[in-house]
Short mmCIF file of C-alpha atoms in Angstrom, two decimals:
data_model
loop_
_atom_site.label_atom_id
_atom_site.label_comp_id
_atom_site.label_asym_id
_atom_site.label_seq_id
_atom_site.Cartn_x
_atom_site.Cartn_y
_atom_site.Cartn_z
CA MET A 1 105.77 105.76 110.21
CA ASP A 2 108.33 103.31 108.88
CA ILE A 3 108.97 99.82 110.21
CA GLY A 4 111.67 101.06 112.57
CA GLU A 5 109.34 103.64 114.07
CA TYR A 6 106.66 101.00 114.59
CA GLY A 7 109.26 98.83 116.29
CA ARG A 8 110.20 101.67 118.68
CA LEU A 9 106.51 102.30 119.33
CA LEU A 10 105.91 98.66 120.27
CA ARG A 11 108.95 98.63 122.53
CA ARG A 12 107.76 101.80 124.28
CA GLN A 13 104.24 100.49 124.82
CA TRP A 14 105.00 96.79 125.27
CA ILE A 15 103.71 96.73 128.84
CA SER A 16 100.26 98.07 127.92
CA ILE A 17 100.10 95.84 124.82
CA LEU A 18 101.00 92.76 126.85
CA SER A 19 98.51 93.74 129.56
CA LEU A 20 95.66 94.05 127.07
CA ALA A 21 96.64 90.75 125.42
CA LEU A 22 96.56 88.99 128.77
CA ALA A 23 93.26 90.73 129.58
CA GLY A 24 91.78 89.41 126.32
CA LEU A 25 93.07 85.94 127.15
CA LEU A 26 91.55 86.13 130.63
CA ILE A 27 88.17 87.36 129.37
CA ALA A 28 88.07 84.60 126.77
CA GLY A 29 88.85 82.04 129.45
CA ILE A 30 86.12 83.37 131.75
CA VAL A 31 83.59 83.36 128.92
CA SER A 32 84.53 79.79 128.03
CA VAL A 33 84.14 78.64 131.62
CA LEU A 34 80.84 80.42 132.22
CA SER A 35 79.27 79.48 128.87
CA PRO A 36 76.98 76.41 129.10
CA PRO A 37 78.12 73.47 126.96
CA LYS A 38 76.37 72.89 123.65
CA TYR A 39 76.06 69.47 121.97
CA SER A 40 75.61 68.87 118.27
CA ALA A 41 73.97 65.74 116.80
CA ASP A 42 74.04 65.00 113.05
CA THR A 43 72.04 62.79 110.75
CA GLU A 44 72.39 62.29 107.02
CA LEU A 45 69.77 61.52 104.36
CA PHE A 46 70.06 60.23 100.81
CA VAL A 47 67.78 61.51 98.04
CA ALA A 48 66.83 58.82 95.48
CA ILE A 49 64.83 59.17 92.26
CA GLN A 50 62.53 56.33 91.27
CA GLY A 51 63.11 55.04 87.69
CA SER A 52 63.30 52.01 85.46
CA GLY A 53 67.00 51.63 86.05
CA SER A 54 68.27 52.41 82.53
CA VAL A 55 71.48 54.43 82.25
CA GLN A 56 69.72 57.39 80.64
CA GLU A 57 67.03 57.51 83.31
CA LEU A 58 69.65 57.20 86.06
CA GLN A 59 71.54 60.18 84.65
CA GLN A 60 68.37 62.21 84.34
CA GLY A 61 67.26 61.19 87.82
CA ASN A 62 70.62 62.14 89.32
CA THR A 63 70.46 65.59 87.73
CA PHE A 64 66.87 65.99 88.84
CA GLY A 65 67.74 64.89 92.37
CA GLN A 66 70.66 67.34 92.70
CA ALA A 67 68.39 70.15 91.57
CA ARG A 68 65.75 69.23 94.16
CA VAL A 69 68.18 68.75 97.06
CA GLN A 70 68.65 72.49 97.65
CA SER A 71 64.90 72.89 97.93
CA TYR A 72 64.72 70.11 100.49
CA VAL A 73 67.51 71.77 102.51
CA LYS A 74 65.43 74.92 102.85
CA THR A 75 62.37 72.85 103.70
CA VAL A 76 64.09 71.40 106.79
CA THR A 77 63.59 74.59 108.86
CA SER A 78 60.02 75.14 107.77
CA PRO A 79 57.02 74.53 110.11
CA LEU A 80 55.95 71.72 107.77
CA VAL A 81 58.94 69.67 108.94
CA LEU A 82 59.59 71.03 112.43
CA GLN A 83 56.10 71.06 113.89
CA PRO A 84 55.59 67.28 113.53
CA ALA A 85 58.98 66.76 115.23
CA ILE A 86 57.89 69.06 118.10
CA ASP A 87 54.63 67.19 118.48
CA ALA A 88 56.38 63.80 118.37
CA LEU A 89 58.84 64.71 121.13
CA GLY A 90 56.53 66.96 123.12
CA LEU A 91 58.96 69.89 123.01
CA GLY A 92 57.81 73.07 124.72
CA MET A 93 58.90 75.42 121.97
CA SER A 94 57.62 76.85 118.69
CA SER A 95 58.82 75.89 115.25
CA ALA A 96 60.57 79.29 114.96
CA GLU A 97 62.54 78.61 118.16
CA LEU A 98 63.46 75.13 117.01
CA ALA A 99 64.56 76.50 113.62
CA THR A 100 67.39 78.42 115.39
CA ARG A 101 68.83 75.08 116.59
CA VAL A 102 68.49 73.16 113.32
CA HIS A 103 70.92 73.58 110.45
CA ALA A 104 70.74 71.66 107.11
CA THR A 105 73.42 71.56 104.40
CA ALA A 106 74.08 69.73 101.16
CA ASP A 107 77.36 69.46 99.28
CA LEU A 108 77.43 70.44 95.63
CA ASN A 109 76.97 67.71 93.04
CA THR A 110 75.67 65.28 95.65
CA VAL A 111 72.23 64.07 96.74
CA LEU A 112 73.12 63.96 100.44
CA ILE A 113 71.46 66.16 103.04
CA ASN A 114 73.05 66.70 106.45
CA VAL A 115 70.83 67.80 109.34
CA SER A 116 72.58 69.14 112.46
CA VAL A 117 70.84 70.01 115.75
CA VAL A 118 72.44 71.91 118.66
CA ASP A 119 71.03 71.58 122.17
CA ASP A 120 72.08 71.78 125.82
CA SER A 121 71.40 68.04 126.21
CA PRO A 122 73.24 65.50 124.02
CA VAL A 123 70.38 63.01 124.22
CA ARG A 124 67.77 65.59 123.27
CA ALA A 125 69.96 66.85 120.41
CA ALA A 126 70.08 63.34 118.94
CA ALA A 127 66.34 62.83 119.45
CA ILE A 128 65.49 66.12 117.73
CA ALA A 129 67.81 65.34 114.82
CA GLU A 130 66.20 61.93 114.38
CA ALA A 131 62.66 63.37 114.58
CA VAL A 132 63.45 66.16 112.09
CA ALA A 133 64.92 63.63 109.64
CA ASN A 134 61.86 61.39 109.85
CA SER A 135 59.57 64.41 109.46
CA LEU A 136 61.54 65.55 106.39
CA VAL A 137 61.14 62.11 104.77
CA LYS A 138 57.36 62.28 105.24
CA ALA A 139 57.14 65.92 104.14
CA VAL A 140 59.04 65.33 100.90
CA ASP A 141 56.98 62.24 100.16
CA ALA A 142 53.81 64.27 100.61
CA LEU A 143 55.10 67.20 98.55
CA GLU A 144 56.38 65.09 95.65
CA LYS A 145 53.42 62.69 95.57
CA PRO A 146 51.47 62.94 92.25
CA THR A 147 47.90 64.23 92.28
CA ASN A 148 46.60 60.88 91.01
CA ASN A 149 47.72 59.31 94.31
CA GLY A 150 50.59 57.51 92.59
CA ASN A 151 53.93 56.82 94.16
CA SER A 152 56.33 59.74 94.73
CA PRO A 153 59.20 59.83 92.24
CA VAL A 154 61.52 60.92 95.08
CA SER A 155 62.36 59.02 98.21
CA LEU A 156 64.55 60.04 101.16
CA SER A 157 66.37 57.52 103.27
CA ILE A 158 68.28 58.01 106.52
CA ILE A 159 71.75 56.65 105.93
CA LYS A 160 73.33 57.97 109.14
CA PRO A 161 71.16 57.90 112.24
CA ALA A 162 71.77 60.54 114.88
CA THR A 163 73.67 59.49 118.01
CA ALA A 164 74.11 61.34 121.30
CA PRO A 165 77.47 63.16 121.27
CA THR A 166 79.87 62.62 124.14
CA VAL A 167 81.90 65.83 123.73
CA PRO A 168 80.40 69.32 123.58
CA THR A 169 81.00 71.31 120.42
CA ALA A 170 80.78 74.63 122.23
CA PRO A 171 82.37 76.50 123.80
CA ASN A 172 85.59 75.88 121.89
CA THR A 173 88.01 76.89 124.63
CA ARG A 174 91.15 76.81 122.50
CA LEU A 175 89.58 78.88 119.76
CA ASN A 176 88.15 81.35 122.27
CA LEU A 177 91.54 81.76 123.96
CA LEU A 178 93.24 82.32 120.63
CA LEU A 179 90.63 84.86 119.54
CA GLY A 180 90.83 86.60 122.92
CA LEU A 181 94.61 86.82 122.68
CA LEU A 182 94.50 88.18 119.13
CA ALA A 183 91.77 90.67 120.03
CA GLY A 184 93.77 91.88 123.04
CA LEU A 185 96.91 92.27 120.95
CA ALA A 186 95.04 94.15 118.23
CA LEU A 187 93.43 96.44 120.80
CA GLY A 188 96.77 97.05 122.52
CA VAL A 189 98.55 97.89 119.28
CA GLY A 190 95.68 100.14 118.21
CA ILE A 191 95.70 102.02 121.50
CA ALA A 192 99.50 102.32 121.37
CA ILE A 193 99.36 103.83 117.88
CA ALA A 194 96.57 106.18 118.93
CA ARG A 195 98.46 107.29 122.04
CA SER A 196 101.62 107.79 120.03
CA SER A 197 99.82 109.94 117.47
CA MET A 198 98.32 112.11 120.22
CA ASP A 199 101.46 112.22 122.38
CA ASN A 200 103.76 114.95 121.06
CA ARG A 201 106.38 114.66 123.78
CA VAL A 202 109.97 114.21 122.66
CA ARG A 203 111.05 110.73 123.74
CA GLY A 204 114.25 110.24 121.79
CA GLU A 205 116.33 111.00 118.75
CA SER A 206 113.64 109.81 116.34
CA ASP A 207 111.18 112.40 117.70
CA VAL A 208 113.78 115.15 117.45
CA ARG A 209 114.36 114.28 113.81
CA LEU A 210 110.70 115.00 113.11
CA VAL A 211 111.34 118.61 114.13
CA SER A 212 114.92 119.43 113.21
CA HIS A 213 117.94 118.00 111.46
CA ALA A 214 120.34 119.93 113.67
CA PRO A 215 123.28 117.85 114.94
CA ILE A 216 122.70 115.94 118.16
CA LEU A 217 125.83 116.66 120.14
CA GLY A 218 125.16 114.13 122.85
CA GLY A 219 122.72 112.26 124.99
CA ILE A 220 122.73 112.28 128.78
CA SER A 221 121.00 109.30 130.34
CA PHE A 222 118.87 109.63 133.42
CA ASP A 223 120.79 108.75 136.56
CA ALA A 224 118.91 108.36 139.82
CA ALA A 225 122.06 109.24 141.77
CA ALA A 226 122.33 112.54 139.89
CA VAL A 227 119.11 113.75 141.48
CA GLN A 228 120.98 114.23 144.74
CA GLN A 229 124.48 114.58 143.23
CA PRO A 230 124.02 116.51 139.95
CA LEU A 231 127.66 117.43 139.27
CA VAL A 232 130.00 115.12 137.39
CA THR A 233 132.58 115.66 140.13
CA HIS A 234 130.29 113.77 142.49
CA ALA A 235 130.50 110.62 140.36
CA SER A 236 133.40 108.45 139.35
CA ALA A 237 135.38 109.44 136.28
CA GLN A 238 134.40 106.06 134.79
CA SER A 239 130.66 106.57 135.28
CA ALA A 240 128.31 106.71 132.30
CA ARG A 241 127.24 110.24 133.27
CA ALA A 242 130.79 111.57 133.25
CA GLU A 243 131.45 109.83 129.94
CA SER A 244 128.33 111.45 128.45
CA PHE A 245 129.68 114.92 129.17
CA ARG A 246 133.09 114.00 127.81
CA GLN A 247 131.40 112.88 124.60
CA LEU A 248 129.43 116.13 124.55
CA ARG A 249 132.68 118.07 124.99
CA THR A 250 134.29 116.20 122.09
CA ASN A 251 131.30 116.54 119.76
CA LEU A 252 131.03 120.22 120.58
CA GLN A 253 134.64 120.73 119.58
CA PHE A 254 133.96 119.06 116.24
CA ALA A 255 130.80 121.13 115.74
CA ASN A 256 132.92 124.22 116.37
CA ILE A 257 135.89 123.01 114.34
CA SER A 258 136.56 126.50 112.99
CA GLY A 259 136.99 127.80 116.55
CA LYS A 260 134.86 130.88 115.94
CA ALA A 261 132.33 130.01 118.64
CA ARG A 262 134.39 130.64 121.76
CA THR A 263 131.27 131.80 123.62
CA ILE A 264 128.60 129.11 123.76
CA LEU A 265 125.10 129.73 125.06
CA ILE A 266 123.23 126.85 126.69
CA THR A 267 119.45 127.12 126.73
CA SER A 268 116.28 125.02 126.47
CA SER A 269 112.69 125.40 125.38
CA LEU A 270 111.05 125.29 128.80
CA PRO A 271 112.14 125.31 132.44
CA GLY A 272 113.04 121.98 134.00
CA GLU A 273 114.82 120.41 131.02
CA GLY A 274 118.24 120.43 132.70
CA LYS A 275 119.99 123.29 130.89
CA SER A 276 121.78 124.63 133.99
CA THR A 277 123.21 121.25 135.04
CA THR A 278 124.25 120.65 131.43
CA ALA A 279 126.01 124.03 131.25
CA ILE A 280 127.77 123.49 134.60
CA ASN A 281 128.91 119.93 133.86
CA LEU A 282 130.03 120.90 130.34
CA ALA A 283 132.12 123.71 131.80
CA ILE A 284 133.63 121.32 134.36
CA SER A 285 134.42 118.78 131.61
CA LEU A 286 136.10 121.44 129.46
CA ALA A 287 138.16 122.60 132.44
CA GLN A 288 139.17 119.01 133.22
CA ALA A 289 140.46 118.77 129.63
CA GLY A 290 142.92 121.59 130.35
CA GLN A 291 141.00 124.55 128.96
CA SER A 292 140.49 127.80 130.79
CA VAL A 293 136.73 128.13 131.11
CA CYS A 294 134.43 130.89 132.32
CA LEU A 295 130.88 129.87 133.31
CA VAL A 296 128.42 132.78 133.21
CA ASP A 297 125.01 132.56 134.86
CA ALA A 298 122.94 134.76 132.52
CA ASP A 299 119.63 133.44 133.81
CA LEU A 300 118.76 136.69 135.54
CA ARG A 301 115.25 135.55 136.42
CA ARG A 302 115.92 132.20 138.02
CA PRO A 303 119.65 131.82 138.67
CA THR A 304 120.77 128.43 139.95
CA VAL A 305 124.48 128.13 139.11
CA ASN A 306 125.50 129.54 142.49
CA GLU A 307 123.27 126.99 144.25
CA TYR A 308 124.77 124.04 142.40
CA LEU A 309 128.34 125.19 142.94
CA GLY A 310 127.87 126.62 146.42
CA LEU A 311 128.97 130.17 145.50
CA ASP A 312 127.96 133.61 146.72
CA ARG A 313 125.42 135.36 144.46
CA ASN A 314 125.49 138.85 145.93
CA VAL A 315 127.78 140.23 143.23
CA GLY A 316 128.20 138.99 139.71
CA LEU A 317 126.96 139.62 136.17
CA THR A 318 124.38 142.29 137.00
CA THR A 319 126.92 144.07 139.18
CA ALA A 320 129.38 144.23 136.29
CA LEU A 321 126.72 145.36 133.81
CA ILE A 322 125.29 148.10 136.01
CA SER A 323 128.58 149.41 137.39
CA GLY A 324 130.43 149.07 134.11
CA GLY A 325 133.39 147.55 135.93
CA ASP A 326 135.75 144.81 134.84
CA ALA A 327 133.97 141.43 134.95
CA SER A 328 137.17 139.72 136.06
CA GLU A 329 136.80 141.44 139.43
CA PHE A 330 133.65 139.43 140.13
CA LEU A 331 134.85 136.00 138.96
CA GLN A 332 134.97 133.17 141.47
CA ARG A 333 137.27 130.24 140.96
CA TRP A 334 135.79 126.79 141.49
CA GLY A 335 137.61 123.52 141.91
CA GLU A 336 141.24 122.73 141.19
CA ASP A 337 140.98 123.18 137.41
CA ASP A 338 141.01 126.44 135.49
CA LEU A 339 137.27 127.08 135.91
CA PHE A 340 135.95 130.51 136.88
CA VAL A 341 132.31 131.37 137.50
CA LEU A 342 130.51 134.67 137.02
CA VAL A 343 127.32 134.27 139.00
CA SER A 344 124.18 136.22 138.17
CA GLY A 345 124.29 138.80 140.94
CA GLN A 346 121.14 140.46 142.19
CA ILE A 347 117.91 139.95 140.22
CA PRO A 348 117.33 143.04 138.01
CA PRO A 349 113.91 144.42 136.96
CA ASN A 350 114.97 144.58 133.30
CA PRO A 351 116.96 141.42 132.45
CA SER A 352 116.22 141.48 128.71
CA GLU A 353 117.52 145.02 128.34
CA LEU A 354 120.68 144.23 130.28
CA LEU A 355 121.46 141.07 128.31
CA GLY A 356 120.86 142.80 124.98
CA SER A 357 122.89 145.89 125.83
CA ALA A 358 126.21 146.94 124.32
CA THR A 359 127.74 146.58 127.77
CA MET A 360 126.89 142.87 127.76
CA GLU A 361 128.45 142.49 124.33
CA GLU A 362 131.62 144.18 125.53
CA LEU A 363 131.70 142.02 128.66
CA LEU A 364 131.52 138.82 126.61
CA ALA A 365 134.22 140.09 124.26
CA SER A 366 136.43 140.76 127.26
CA LEU A 367 135.86 137.27 128.65
CA GLU A 368 136.69 135.75 125.27
CA GLN A 369 140.08 137.43 125.43
CA GLN A 370 140.79 135.92 128.87
CA PHE A 371 139.45 132.36 128.48
CA ASP A 372 139.55 129.58 125.95
CA THR A 373 135.81 128.97 126.24
CA VAL A 374 132.94 130.91 127.77
CA ILE A 375 129.82 128.91 128.68
CA ILE A 376 126.63 130.88 129.30
CA ASP A 377 123.64 129.48 131.14
CA ALA A 378 120.68 131.37 129.62
CA PRO A 379 116.92 131.32 130.42
CA PRO A 380 114.56 129.10 128.41
CA LEU A 381 113.55 130.32 124.97
CA LEU A 382 109.77 130.14 125.14
CA PRO A 383 108.81 131.82 128.45
CA VAL A 384 111.06 134.88 127.87
CA THR A 385 113.12 136.46 125.10
CA ASP A 386 116.38 136.71 127.05
CA ALA A 387 118.06 133.75 125.36
CA ALA A 388 117.07 134.90 121.85
CA VAL A 389 118.42 138.41 122.58
CA LEU A 390 121.64 137.07 124.09
CA SER A 391 122.18 134.61 121.23
CA GLN A 392 123.12 137.53 118.96
CA HIS A 393 126.22 138.21 121.11
CA VAL A 394 127.59 134.64 121.21
CA GLY A 395 129.37 132.39 118.74
CA GLY A 396 126.95 129.46 119.02
CA VAL A 397 123.88 128.12 120.77
CA VAL A 398 123.25 124.65 122.21
CA VAL A 399 119.66 123.70 122.99
CA VAL A 400 119.05 121.15 125.76
CA VAL A 401 116.06 118.90 125.05
CA GLY A 402 114.47 117.36 128.13
CA VAL A 403 113.17 113.94 127.12
CA GLU A 404 109.48 113.50 128.04
CA LYS A 405 109.54 117.11 129.31
CA VAL A 406 109.17 119.09 126.10
CA LYS A 407 106.73 118.63 123.24
CA ARG A 408 107.69 118.59 119.60
CA GLN A 409 105.82 121.80 118.83
CA ASP A 410 107.64 123.58 121.68
CA LEU A 411 111.02 122.45 120.39
CA GLU A 412 110.04 123.59 116.91
CA LYS A 413 109.09 127.04 118.26
CA SER A 414 112.42 127.30 120.06
CA ILE A 415 114.45 126.50 116.97
CA SER A 416 112.30 128.90 114.94
CA ALA A 417 112.98 131.64 117.50
CA LEU A 418 116.73 131.12 117.10
CA THR A 419 116.44 131.05 113.32
CA LEU A 420 114.48 134.30 113.38
CA VAL A 421 117.36 136.16 115.05
CA ASP A 422 120.02 134.44 112.87
CA ALA A 423 121.55 132.61 115.83
CA GLU A 424 124.19 129.97 115.16
CA LEU A 425 122.69 126.68 116.34
CA LEU A 426 125.58 124.33 117.03
CA GLY A 427 123.34 121.39 117.95
CA LEU A 428 121.06 119.74 120.45
CA VAL A 429 121.66 117.78 123.65
CA LEU A 430 119.18 115.12 124.72
CA ASN A 431 118.85 115.07 128.49
CA ARG A 432 117.22 112.55 130.86
CA LEU A 433 117.27 109.76 128.28
CA PRO A 434 116.20 106.32 129.52
CA VAL A 435 119.04 103.93 130.20
CA LYS A 436 117.22 101.04 128.52
CA GLY A 437 114.63 100.75 125.81
CA PRO A 438 114.19 102.05 122.26
CA ASP A 439 115.20 105.62 123.14
CA SER A 440 118.35 104.86 125.15
CA TYR A 441 121.46 106.72 124.10
CA SER A 442 124.19 105.29 126.33
CA TYR A 443 126.68 102.47 126.03
CA THR A 444 128.62 100.85 128.84
CA TYR A 445 132.19 99.63 128.47
CA TYR A 446 133.03 99.06 132.14
CA ARG A 447 132.73 95.88 134.13
CA HIS A 448 129.91 95.35 136.59
CA ASP A 449 132.30 95.45 139.54
CA ASP A 450 133.52 98.86 138.32
CA ALA A 451 129.93 100.07 138.27
CA ALA A 452 129.40 98.75 141.76
CA ALA A 453 132.51 100.56 142.92
CA VAL A 454 131.22 103.75 141.35
CA GLY A 455 127.90 103.37 143.14
CA GLY A 456 129.65 102.75 146.45
CA ALA A 457 131.83 105.81 145.98
CA VAL A 458 128.79 107.95 145.28
CA LYS A 459 127.04 106.68 148.42
CA ARG A 460 130.11 107.28 150.59
CA ARG A 461 130.56 110.74 149.12
CA SER A 462 126.89 111.45 149.70
CA ARG A 463 127.15 110.46 153.38
CA SER A 464 130.26 112.52 153.88
CA LYS A 465 128.92 115.65 152.24
CA GLY A 466 125.50 115.53 153.83
CA LYS A 467 122.24 116.82 152.45
CA SER A 468 121.97 117.90 148.81
CA THR A 469 119.31 119.46 146.64
CA ASN A 470 117.59 117.98 143.64
CA GLU A 471 118.74 118.22 140.07
CA GLU A 472 117.53 121.22 138.07
CA SER A 473 114.92 119.17 136.28
CA HIS A 474 113.27 118.55 139.66
CA LEU A 475 113.18 122.21 140.71
CA PRO A 476 109.73 123.86 140.85
CA GLU A 477 108.34 124.37 137.36
CA ILE A 478 107.41 127.85 136.14
CA VAL A 479 104.14 128.60 134.42
CA HIS A 480 104.54 128.84 130.65
CA SER A 481 103.80 132.52 130.23
CA SER A 482 105.50 135.79 129.44
CA MET A 483 106.47 136.26 133.08
CA TYR A 484 109.41 134.39 134.53
CA VAL A 485 110.06 135.28 138.14
CA GLU A 486 112.58 134.19 140.73
CA PRO A 487 111.47 131.24 142.84
CA ARG A 488 111.84 130.94 146.57
CA PRO A 489 115.41 130.26 147.72
CA ALA A 490 116.38 126.61 147.32
CA ARG A 491 118.52 124.54 149.63
CA ALA A 492 122.24 125.03 149.32
CA PHE A 493 124.17 122.53 147.22
CA PRO A 494 127.22 120.80 148.66
CA VAL A 495 130.16 123.17 148.79
CA GLU A 496 133.59 122.04 147.67
CA SER A 497 136.22 121.75 150.36
CA GLU A 498 138.30 124.80 151.11
CA GLY A 499 141.35 123.09 149.72
CA SER A 500 139.75 122.48 146.35
CA ARG A 501 137.87 125.78 146.00
CA ARG A 502 139.94 128.93 145.63
CA ARG A 503 138.46 132.27 144.67
CA ARG A 504 140.19 134.97 142.78
#
């Protein structure tokens, strides 16, 4: 992943990362509070070499002393030094236990030895440090004393007596909080990267680009109001949702600049991605632009166009295909614009055969002669082969990608299925995009009071029209298998007023 992808990842997972960082900070604080305080007392000794005082002997003695200092440092934690200190203070511990609390160091090129003792009591820490220093002086004198009972050439002197500390050295609350915060952040980022690598759901344009470089014709942001009012006619003309479909209409015209694709098939990878609502709203947007549009519900397994538009489904596409009659006889006009709908008709036992027949090809050719644009709502690509079969009879295919609904491998299979049958893929439409965040795809140019007016209009329209059904993406999901059956009848969608809906 590049830097931009890491940035999007952090923005997606910022809540979990922040939660783990705060958890690390909290744990560090609890540990600091519950940890007993530790006090450290220090004492310092000077190593001197006995000599005549000449310059040469002083230089030799200094070199000799520096060489011996490191040996004395290691001697500090030996039983030879610690046991006399234990006996002098009457400590109830062994020399090995005391050695864990005593630490001796010596700087390079010096003859100074620093002895540090850590204990729960500041007074006892100072007493132990003082006793260990005195014991070290005696031990070195005994070790360096000549065999002829002469004076030792080395003498140690305490130049800094140990004093009882007033402030504990541990726990270091600030350091613990900082380490806890950093550990929480590192854990959060690590988990976010791991989750991202295992999560193959499409979340935005960047994930789509990992699968295909097909044009993205538009992005439709998730709108809570659209769950109950899925059609663009339910919202204000200045709403972000209506503008998204106008942008999709414009981009689709540029993608089909040659004008050869007069029949456009709308499909998706899996059920529930919003293909039907996209097809319906695209058809409405094209009709509002002055085009004559025919919307065909070719989802002969789970038809929903009639439910969204409040039309009768008894006769329609299957009726025309089986009877061989003129499809224009079964068209139903919807709204005040030049939009006609060919509903699915009765559910047939052989939808794939009907959609791939020569009769279907002739029907579409006939509709192309009558309308500027023909929009076809087709079944999903992966559960059944209907869309792949039907794509050979149309001028272009648009695949709806349900954000956080479809996985990258499923989208890749869908595009491969279209490529296998030489279908003309015009582009992709991202549906249910988040309004905010790294994967948002919408921009607002209206004032806040305009948005409030839009929301109020939607609520008033909702109260006046009564009860509505959910958006297609909230309809019951179908099991991903070779079978794709008709669900139980859904609730009727709001029907247009008699004055605005005229049927041919």
